[in-house]
Coordinates of C-alpha atoms and ligand atoms in Angstrom, one line a residue:
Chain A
X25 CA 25.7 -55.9 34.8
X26 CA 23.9 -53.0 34.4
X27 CA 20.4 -54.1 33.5
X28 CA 17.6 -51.0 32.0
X29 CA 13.6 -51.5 32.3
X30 CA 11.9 -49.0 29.7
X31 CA 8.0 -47.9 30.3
X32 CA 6.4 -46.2 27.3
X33 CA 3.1 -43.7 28.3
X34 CA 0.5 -43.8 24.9
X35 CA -2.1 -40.8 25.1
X36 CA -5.2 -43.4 24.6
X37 CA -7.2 -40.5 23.4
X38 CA -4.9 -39.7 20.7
X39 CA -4.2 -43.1 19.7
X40 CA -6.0 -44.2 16.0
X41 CA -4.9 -48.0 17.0
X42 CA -2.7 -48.4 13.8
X43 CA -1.0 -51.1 15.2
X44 CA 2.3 -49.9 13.8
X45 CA 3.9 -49.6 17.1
X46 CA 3.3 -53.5 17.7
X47 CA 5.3 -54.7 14.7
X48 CA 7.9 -51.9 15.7
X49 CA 8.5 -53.3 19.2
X50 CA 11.5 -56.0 19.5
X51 CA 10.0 -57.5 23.3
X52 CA 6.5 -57.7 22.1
X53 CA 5.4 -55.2 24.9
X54 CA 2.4 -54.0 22.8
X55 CA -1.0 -55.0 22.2
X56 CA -4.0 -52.9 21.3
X57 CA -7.3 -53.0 24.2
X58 CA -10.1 -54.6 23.8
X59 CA -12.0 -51.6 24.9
X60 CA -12.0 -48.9 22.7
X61 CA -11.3 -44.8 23.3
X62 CA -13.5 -42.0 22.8
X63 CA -12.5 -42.1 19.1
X64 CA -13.4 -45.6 18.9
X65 CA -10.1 -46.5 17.9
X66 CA -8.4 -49.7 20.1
X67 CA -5.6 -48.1 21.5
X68 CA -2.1 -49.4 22.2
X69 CA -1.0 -50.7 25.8
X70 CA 1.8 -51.9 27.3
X71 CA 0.4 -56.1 28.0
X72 CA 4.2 -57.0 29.0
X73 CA 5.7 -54.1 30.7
X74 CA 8.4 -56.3 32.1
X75 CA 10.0 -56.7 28.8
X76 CA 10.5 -53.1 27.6
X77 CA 13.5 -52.2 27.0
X78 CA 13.4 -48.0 26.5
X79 CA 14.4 -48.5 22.9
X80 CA 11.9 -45.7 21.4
X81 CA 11.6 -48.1 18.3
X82 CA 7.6 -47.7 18.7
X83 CA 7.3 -44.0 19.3
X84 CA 9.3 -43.5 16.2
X85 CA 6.9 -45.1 14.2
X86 CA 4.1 -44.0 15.7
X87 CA 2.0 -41.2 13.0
X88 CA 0.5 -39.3 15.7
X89 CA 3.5 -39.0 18.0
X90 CA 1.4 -40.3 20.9
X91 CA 4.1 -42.1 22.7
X92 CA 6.7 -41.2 25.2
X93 CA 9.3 -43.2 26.2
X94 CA 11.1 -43.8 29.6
X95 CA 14.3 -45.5 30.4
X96 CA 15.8 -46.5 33.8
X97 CA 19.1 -48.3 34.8
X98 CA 19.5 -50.7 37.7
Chain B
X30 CA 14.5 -56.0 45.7
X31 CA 11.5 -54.3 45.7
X32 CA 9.8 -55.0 42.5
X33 CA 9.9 -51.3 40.2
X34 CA 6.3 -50.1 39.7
X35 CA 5.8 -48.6 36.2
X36 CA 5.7 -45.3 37.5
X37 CA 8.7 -44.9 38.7
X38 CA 9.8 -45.2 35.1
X39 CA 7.3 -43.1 34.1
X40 CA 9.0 -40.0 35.8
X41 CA 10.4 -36.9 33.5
X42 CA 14.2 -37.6 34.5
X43 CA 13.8 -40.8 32.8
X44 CA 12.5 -39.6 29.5
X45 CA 14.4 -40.7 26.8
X46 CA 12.0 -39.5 23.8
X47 CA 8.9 -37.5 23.8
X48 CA 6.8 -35.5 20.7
X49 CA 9.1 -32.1 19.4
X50 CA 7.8 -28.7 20.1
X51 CA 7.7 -28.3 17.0
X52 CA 4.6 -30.2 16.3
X53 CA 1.4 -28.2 17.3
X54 CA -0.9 -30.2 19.3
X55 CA -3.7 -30.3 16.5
X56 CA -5.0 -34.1 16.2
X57 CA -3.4 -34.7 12.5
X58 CA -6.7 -35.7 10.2
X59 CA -4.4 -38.7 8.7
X60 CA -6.1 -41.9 8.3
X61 CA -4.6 -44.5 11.3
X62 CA -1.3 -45.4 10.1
X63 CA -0.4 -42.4 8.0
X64 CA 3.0 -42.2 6.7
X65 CA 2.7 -38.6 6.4
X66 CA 2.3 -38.3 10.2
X67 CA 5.5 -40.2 10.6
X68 CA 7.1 -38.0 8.0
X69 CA 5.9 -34.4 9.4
X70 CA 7.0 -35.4 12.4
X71 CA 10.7 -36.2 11.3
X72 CA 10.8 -33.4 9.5
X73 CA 9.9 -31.4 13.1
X74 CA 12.6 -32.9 14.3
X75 CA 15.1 -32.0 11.9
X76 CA 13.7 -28.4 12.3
X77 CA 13.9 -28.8 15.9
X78 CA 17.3 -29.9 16.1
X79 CA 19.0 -27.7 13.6
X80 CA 17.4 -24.9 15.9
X81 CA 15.9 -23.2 12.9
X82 CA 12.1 -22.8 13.5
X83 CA 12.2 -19.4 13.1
X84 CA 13.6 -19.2 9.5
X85 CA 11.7 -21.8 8.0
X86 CA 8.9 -21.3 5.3
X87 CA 6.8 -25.1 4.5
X88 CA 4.7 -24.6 1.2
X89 CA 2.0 -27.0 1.8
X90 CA 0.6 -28.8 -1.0
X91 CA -3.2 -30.5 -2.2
X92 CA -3.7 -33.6 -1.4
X93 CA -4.4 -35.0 2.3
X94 CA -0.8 -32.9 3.5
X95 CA -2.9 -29.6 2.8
X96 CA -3.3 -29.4 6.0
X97 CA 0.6 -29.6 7.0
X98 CA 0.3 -26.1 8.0
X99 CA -1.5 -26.9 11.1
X100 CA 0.5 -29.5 12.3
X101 CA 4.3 -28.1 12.2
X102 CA 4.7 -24.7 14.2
X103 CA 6.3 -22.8 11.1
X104 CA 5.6 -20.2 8.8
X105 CA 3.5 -22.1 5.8
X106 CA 2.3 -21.2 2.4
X107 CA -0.2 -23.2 0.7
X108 CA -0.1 -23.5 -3.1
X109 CA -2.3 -24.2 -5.9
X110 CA -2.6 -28.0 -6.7
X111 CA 1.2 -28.9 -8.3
X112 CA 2.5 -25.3 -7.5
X113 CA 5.2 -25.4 -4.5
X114 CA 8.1 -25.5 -6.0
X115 CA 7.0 -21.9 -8.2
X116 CA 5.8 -20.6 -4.9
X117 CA 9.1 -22.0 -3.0
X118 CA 11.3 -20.6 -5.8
X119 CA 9.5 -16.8 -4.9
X120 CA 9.6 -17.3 -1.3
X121 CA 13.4 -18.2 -1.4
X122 CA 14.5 -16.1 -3.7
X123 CA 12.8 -13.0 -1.8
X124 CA 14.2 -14.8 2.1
X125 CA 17.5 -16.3 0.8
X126 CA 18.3 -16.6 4.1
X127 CA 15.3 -18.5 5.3
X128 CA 15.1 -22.6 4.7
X129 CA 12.4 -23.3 2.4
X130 CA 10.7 -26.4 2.0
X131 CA 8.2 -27.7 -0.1
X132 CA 5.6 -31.4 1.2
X133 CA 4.1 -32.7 -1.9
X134 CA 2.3 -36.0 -3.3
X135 CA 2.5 -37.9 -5.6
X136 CA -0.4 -37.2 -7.7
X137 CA 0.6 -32.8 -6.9
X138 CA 4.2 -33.5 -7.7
X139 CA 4.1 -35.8 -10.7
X140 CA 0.9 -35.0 -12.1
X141 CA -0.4 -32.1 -11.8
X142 CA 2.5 -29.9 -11.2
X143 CA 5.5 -32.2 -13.4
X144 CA 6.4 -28.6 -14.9
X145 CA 6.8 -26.4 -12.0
X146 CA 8.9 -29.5 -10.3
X147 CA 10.9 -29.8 -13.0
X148 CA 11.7 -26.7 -13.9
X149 CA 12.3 -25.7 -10.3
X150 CA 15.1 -28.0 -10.1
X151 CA 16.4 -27.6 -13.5
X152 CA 16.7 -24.1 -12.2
X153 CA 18.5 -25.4 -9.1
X154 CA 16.4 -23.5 -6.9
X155 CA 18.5 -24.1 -3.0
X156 CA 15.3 -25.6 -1.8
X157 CA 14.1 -28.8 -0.5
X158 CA 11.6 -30.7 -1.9
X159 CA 9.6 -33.7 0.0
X160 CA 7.6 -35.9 -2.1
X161 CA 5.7 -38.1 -0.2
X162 CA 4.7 -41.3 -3.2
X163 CA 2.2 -43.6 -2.6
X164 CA 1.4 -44.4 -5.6
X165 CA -2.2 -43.2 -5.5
X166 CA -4.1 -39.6 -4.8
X167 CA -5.3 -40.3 -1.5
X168 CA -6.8 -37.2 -0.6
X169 CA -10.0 -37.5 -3.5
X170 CA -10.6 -41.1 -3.0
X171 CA -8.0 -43.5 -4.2
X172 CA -7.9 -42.6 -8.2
X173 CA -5.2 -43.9 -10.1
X174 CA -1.6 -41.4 -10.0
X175 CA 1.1 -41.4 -12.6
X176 CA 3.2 -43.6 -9.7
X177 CA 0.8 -46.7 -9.8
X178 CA 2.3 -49.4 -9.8
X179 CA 1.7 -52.0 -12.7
X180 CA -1.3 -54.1 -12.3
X181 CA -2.3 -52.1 -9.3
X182 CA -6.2 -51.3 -9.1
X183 CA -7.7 -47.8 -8.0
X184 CA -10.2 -46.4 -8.2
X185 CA -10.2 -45.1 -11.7
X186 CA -7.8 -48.7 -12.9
X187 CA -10.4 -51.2 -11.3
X188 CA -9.0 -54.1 -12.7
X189 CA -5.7 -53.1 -12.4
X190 CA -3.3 -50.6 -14.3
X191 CA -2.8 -51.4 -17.7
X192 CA 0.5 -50.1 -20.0
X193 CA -1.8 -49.8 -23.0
X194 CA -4.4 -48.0 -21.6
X195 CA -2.8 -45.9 -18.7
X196 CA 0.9 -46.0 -19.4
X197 CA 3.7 -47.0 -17.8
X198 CA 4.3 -45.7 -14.1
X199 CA 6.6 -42.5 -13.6
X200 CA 9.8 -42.9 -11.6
X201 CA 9.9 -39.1 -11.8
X202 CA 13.0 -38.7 -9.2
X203 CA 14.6 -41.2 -11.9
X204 CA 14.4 -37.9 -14.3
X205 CA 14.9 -35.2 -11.7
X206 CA 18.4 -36.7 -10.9
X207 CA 19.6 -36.3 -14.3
X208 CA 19.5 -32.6 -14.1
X209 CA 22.1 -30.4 -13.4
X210 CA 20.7 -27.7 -11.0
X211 CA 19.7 -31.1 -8.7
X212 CA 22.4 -31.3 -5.6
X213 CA 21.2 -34.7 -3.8
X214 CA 18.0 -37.2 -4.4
X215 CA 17.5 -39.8 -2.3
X216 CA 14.4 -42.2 -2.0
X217 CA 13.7 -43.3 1.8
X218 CA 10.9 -44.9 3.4
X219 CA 9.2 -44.7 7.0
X220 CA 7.9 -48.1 8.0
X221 CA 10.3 -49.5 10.6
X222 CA 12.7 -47.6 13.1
X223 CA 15.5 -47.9 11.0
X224 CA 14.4 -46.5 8.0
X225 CA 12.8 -43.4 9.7
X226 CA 16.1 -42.8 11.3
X227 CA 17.9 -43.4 7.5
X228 CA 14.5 -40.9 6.1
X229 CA 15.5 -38.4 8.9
X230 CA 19.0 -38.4 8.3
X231 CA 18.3 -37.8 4.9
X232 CA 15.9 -34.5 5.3
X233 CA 18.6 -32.9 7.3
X234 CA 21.1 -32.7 4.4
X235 CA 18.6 -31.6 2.3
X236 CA 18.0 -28.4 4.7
X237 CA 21.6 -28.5 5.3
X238 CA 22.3 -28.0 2.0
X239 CA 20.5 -25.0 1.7
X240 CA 23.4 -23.4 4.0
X241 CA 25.8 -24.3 1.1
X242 CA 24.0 -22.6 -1.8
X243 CA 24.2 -25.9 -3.9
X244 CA 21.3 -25.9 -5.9
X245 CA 18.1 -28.6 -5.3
X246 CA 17.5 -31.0 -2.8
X247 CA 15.0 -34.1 -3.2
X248 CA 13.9 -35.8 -1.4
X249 CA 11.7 -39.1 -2.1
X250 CA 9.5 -40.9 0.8
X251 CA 7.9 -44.2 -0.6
X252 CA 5.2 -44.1 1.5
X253 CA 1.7 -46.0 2.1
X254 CA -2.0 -45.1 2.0
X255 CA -4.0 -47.8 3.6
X256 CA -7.5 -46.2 2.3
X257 CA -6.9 -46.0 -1.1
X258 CA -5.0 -49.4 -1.1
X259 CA -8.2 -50.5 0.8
X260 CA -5.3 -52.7 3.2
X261 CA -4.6 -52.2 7.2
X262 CA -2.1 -50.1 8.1
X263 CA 0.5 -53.0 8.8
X264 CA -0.4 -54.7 5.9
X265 CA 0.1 -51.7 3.8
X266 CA 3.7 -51.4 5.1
X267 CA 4.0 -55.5 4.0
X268 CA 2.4 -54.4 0.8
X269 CA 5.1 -51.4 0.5
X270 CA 8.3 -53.5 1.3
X271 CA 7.0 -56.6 -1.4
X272 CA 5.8 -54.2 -4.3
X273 CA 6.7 -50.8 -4.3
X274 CA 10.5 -51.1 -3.5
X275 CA 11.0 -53.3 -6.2
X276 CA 9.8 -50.4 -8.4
X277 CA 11.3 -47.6 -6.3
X278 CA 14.4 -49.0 -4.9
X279 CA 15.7 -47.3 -2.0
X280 CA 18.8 -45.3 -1.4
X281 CA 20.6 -42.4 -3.0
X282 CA 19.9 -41.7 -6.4
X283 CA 22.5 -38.8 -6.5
X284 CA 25.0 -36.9 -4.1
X285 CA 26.7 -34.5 -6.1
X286 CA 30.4 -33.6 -5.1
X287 CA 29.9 -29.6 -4.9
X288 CA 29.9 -28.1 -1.6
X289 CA 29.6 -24.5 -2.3
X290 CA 28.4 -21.8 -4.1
X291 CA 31.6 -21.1 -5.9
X292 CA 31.9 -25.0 -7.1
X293 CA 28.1 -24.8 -7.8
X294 CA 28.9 -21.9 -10.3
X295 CA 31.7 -23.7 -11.7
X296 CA 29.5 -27.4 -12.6
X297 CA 27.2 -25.0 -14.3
X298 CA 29.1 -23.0 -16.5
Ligands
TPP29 C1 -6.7 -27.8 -9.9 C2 -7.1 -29.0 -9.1 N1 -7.3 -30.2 -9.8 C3 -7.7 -31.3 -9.1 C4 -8.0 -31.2 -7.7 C5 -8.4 -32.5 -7.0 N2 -7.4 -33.1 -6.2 C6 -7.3 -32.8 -4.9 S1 -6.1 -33.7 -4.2 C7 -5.7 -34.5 -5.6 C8 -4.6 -35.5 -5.7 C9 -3.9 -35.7 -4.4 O1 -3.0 -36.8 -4.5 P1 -1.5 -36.7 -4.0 O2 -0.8 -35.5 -4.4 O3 -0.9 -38.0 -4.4 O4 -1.7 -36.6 -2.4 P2 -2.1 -37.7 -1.3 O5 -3.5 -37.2 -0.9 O6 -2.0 -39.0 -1.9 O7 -1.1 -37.5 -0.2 C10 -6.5 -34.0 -6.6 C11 -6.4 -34.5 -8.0 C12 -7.8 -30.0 -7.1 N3 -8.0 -29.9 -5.8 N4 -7.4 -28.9 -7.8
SF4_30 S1 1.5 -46.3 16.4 FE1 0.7 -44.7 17.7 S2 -1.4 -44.4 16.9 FE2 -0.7 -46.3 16.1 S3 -1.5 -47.9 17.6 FE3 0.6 -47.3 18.2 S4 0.3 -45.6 19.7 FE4 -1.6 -45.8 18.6
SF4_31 S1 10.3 -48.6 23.9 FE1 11.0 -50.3 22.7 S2 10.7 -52.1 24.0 FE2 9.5 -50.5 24.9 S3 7.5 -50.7 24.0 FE3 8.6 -49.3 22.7 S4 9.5 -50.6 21.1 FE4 8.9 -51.9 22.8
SF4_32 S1 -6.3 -41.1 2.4 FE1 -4.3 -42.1 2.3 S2 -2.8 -40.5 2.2 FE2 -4.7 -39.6 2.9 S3 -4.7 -39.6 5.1 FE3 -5.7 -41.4 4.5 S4 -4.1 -43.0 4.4 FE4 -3.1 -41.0 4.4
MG33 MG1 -0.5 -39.7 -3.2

């Protein structure tokens, strides 16, 4: 069976740390850092990569359109 | 197998969504959490995907959207506080061929400017109106709007609104459906995936509709303002879903059957 790994890239510049992106994601792959960006702001990371799935669910929600989303097949 | 390194998903054949063109790269001023940056950025897309950048006019409003204009790579107007949909009626009538939009709050749609808005789509003006309702002007501090909810403390209603002293709150899309120049109102939301996609969905018939010369499109996004509700982000979606859908339910309020100018013509005479 065709199986698909996502990766999503989050500009941690841009990112305000809203947090909207972590109650958007199905696999729980977000989390916002402990360290902080040059904002200030804790910005989103992927903490369990292995579970993205490519669904775009969190750059959708995102206000500041600072995600991109990648898909593979294997 | 080799184990796959998160770069080689991170390659640009893999991309399966990225930020439009048609957003600028200007860092938005919105508060973290923002619905209107969710909300500009599905109406870029719409733009974007109906391929009609060049031919369409935003008319920014006041409120913390003034700004719009730096954010979607369109021609812009900015009106006076409550004045879009005059300055959208000019701009269309002038460029019938353009799409014209107008990106209003709550506090410049159904406050200040509740006579241009109505008589705009009373007139039927083949615009598209999108009224962003949180419930609150965000932009000047969190003061109480016509849309605050019951019980609901600003700013200016501290302990809450009150019907005897403040009134009752103004489902304003309630009254603009009843008019006959009005083509389709809907009220959407943009807190989870699906409802963007629904939100999105709906924007694009409103612009659509301006190819078919039916009269007024509006469209409603019940939306959140985490400073002036004085709540995170996340929480202020939670708060959303519990209070202010029960007040604004969601869905289409009106979807008229006319799909021309000619049947247009014929509801109104
Ligand atoms: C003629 C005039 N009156 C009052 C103001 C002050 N003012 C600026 S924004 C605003 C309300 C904005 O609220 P809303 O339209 O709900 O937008 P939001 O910031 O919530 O998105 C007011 C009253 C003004 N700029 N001009
Ligand atoms: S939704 Fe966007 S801005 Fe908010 S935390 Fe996630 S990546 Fe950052
Ligand atoms: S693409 Fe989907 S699975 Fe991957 S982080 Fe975003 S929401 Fe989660
Ligand atoms: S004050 Fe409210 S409406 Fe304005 S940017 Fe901040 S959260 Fe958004
Ligand atoms: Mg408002």
């Amino acid at each position: 069976m065709a199986k698909v790994r996502g990766a999503i890239d989050v500009d941690k510049e841009l990112c305000k740390g809203c947090g909207v992106c972590i109650t958007a994601c199905p696999t729980h792959v977000i989390e916002l850092a402990k360290q902080v960006n040059g904002k200030g702001y804790n910005y989103a990371y992927m903490e369990n990569p292995e579970a993205c799935i490519g669904c775009t669910n969190c750059a959708m929600v995102c206000p500041d359109s600072v995600i991109t989303v990648y898909k593979i097949t294997i | 197998m080799a184990a796959i390194e998160i770069k080689d998903i991170i390659k640009k054949e893999n991309l399966v969504y990225g930020k439009t063109k048609i957003l600028t790269d200007n860092i938005m001023h919105y508060c973290p959490g923002c619905s209107h940056g969710v909300i500009h950025k599905i109406v870029a897309e719409v733009i974007e995907e109906l391929g009609i950048q060049e031919k369409t006019i935003g008319v920014s409003p006041v409120g913390c959207s003034v700004l719009a204009y730096n954010y979607l790579d369109i021609d812009w107007q900015q009106a006076a506080h409550g004045r879009a949909p005059a300055l959208a009626t000019a701009t269309k009538r002038l460029l019938p061929d353009h799409y014209v939009f107008t990106y209003q709050g709550d506090g410049d749609l159904a406050s200040i400017g509740t006579a241009e808005i109505l008589h705009a789509c009373n007139r039927g003006e083949n615009i598209t109106v999108i009224f962003v309702n949180n419930a609150i002007y965000g932009m000047t501090g969190g003061q109480m709007a016509p849309t605050t909810l019951m019980g609901m403390a600003t700013a200016t209603s501290p302990y809450g609104r009150e019907a005897a002293l403040h009134g009752y709150p103004l489902k304003i899309t309630e009254l603009i459906a009843q008019l006959p120049g009005v083509a389709y109102v809907t009220r959407q939301s943009v807190q989870t995936p699906a409802a963007v996609r629904k939100a999105k969905k709906a924007i694009k018939k409103g612009f659509e509709n301006q190819d078919k010369k039916i009269g007024t499109s509006f469209i409603e996004i019940v939306s959140t303002c985490s400073s002036g509700w004085k709540l995170s982000p996340v929480d202020s979606n939670r708060w959303m879903e519990e209070h202010m859908f029960k007040f604004y339910p969601l869905g289409d309020l009106k979807d008229s059957e006319r799909n021309s100018e000619e049947e247009y013509k014929k509801y109104i005479e």
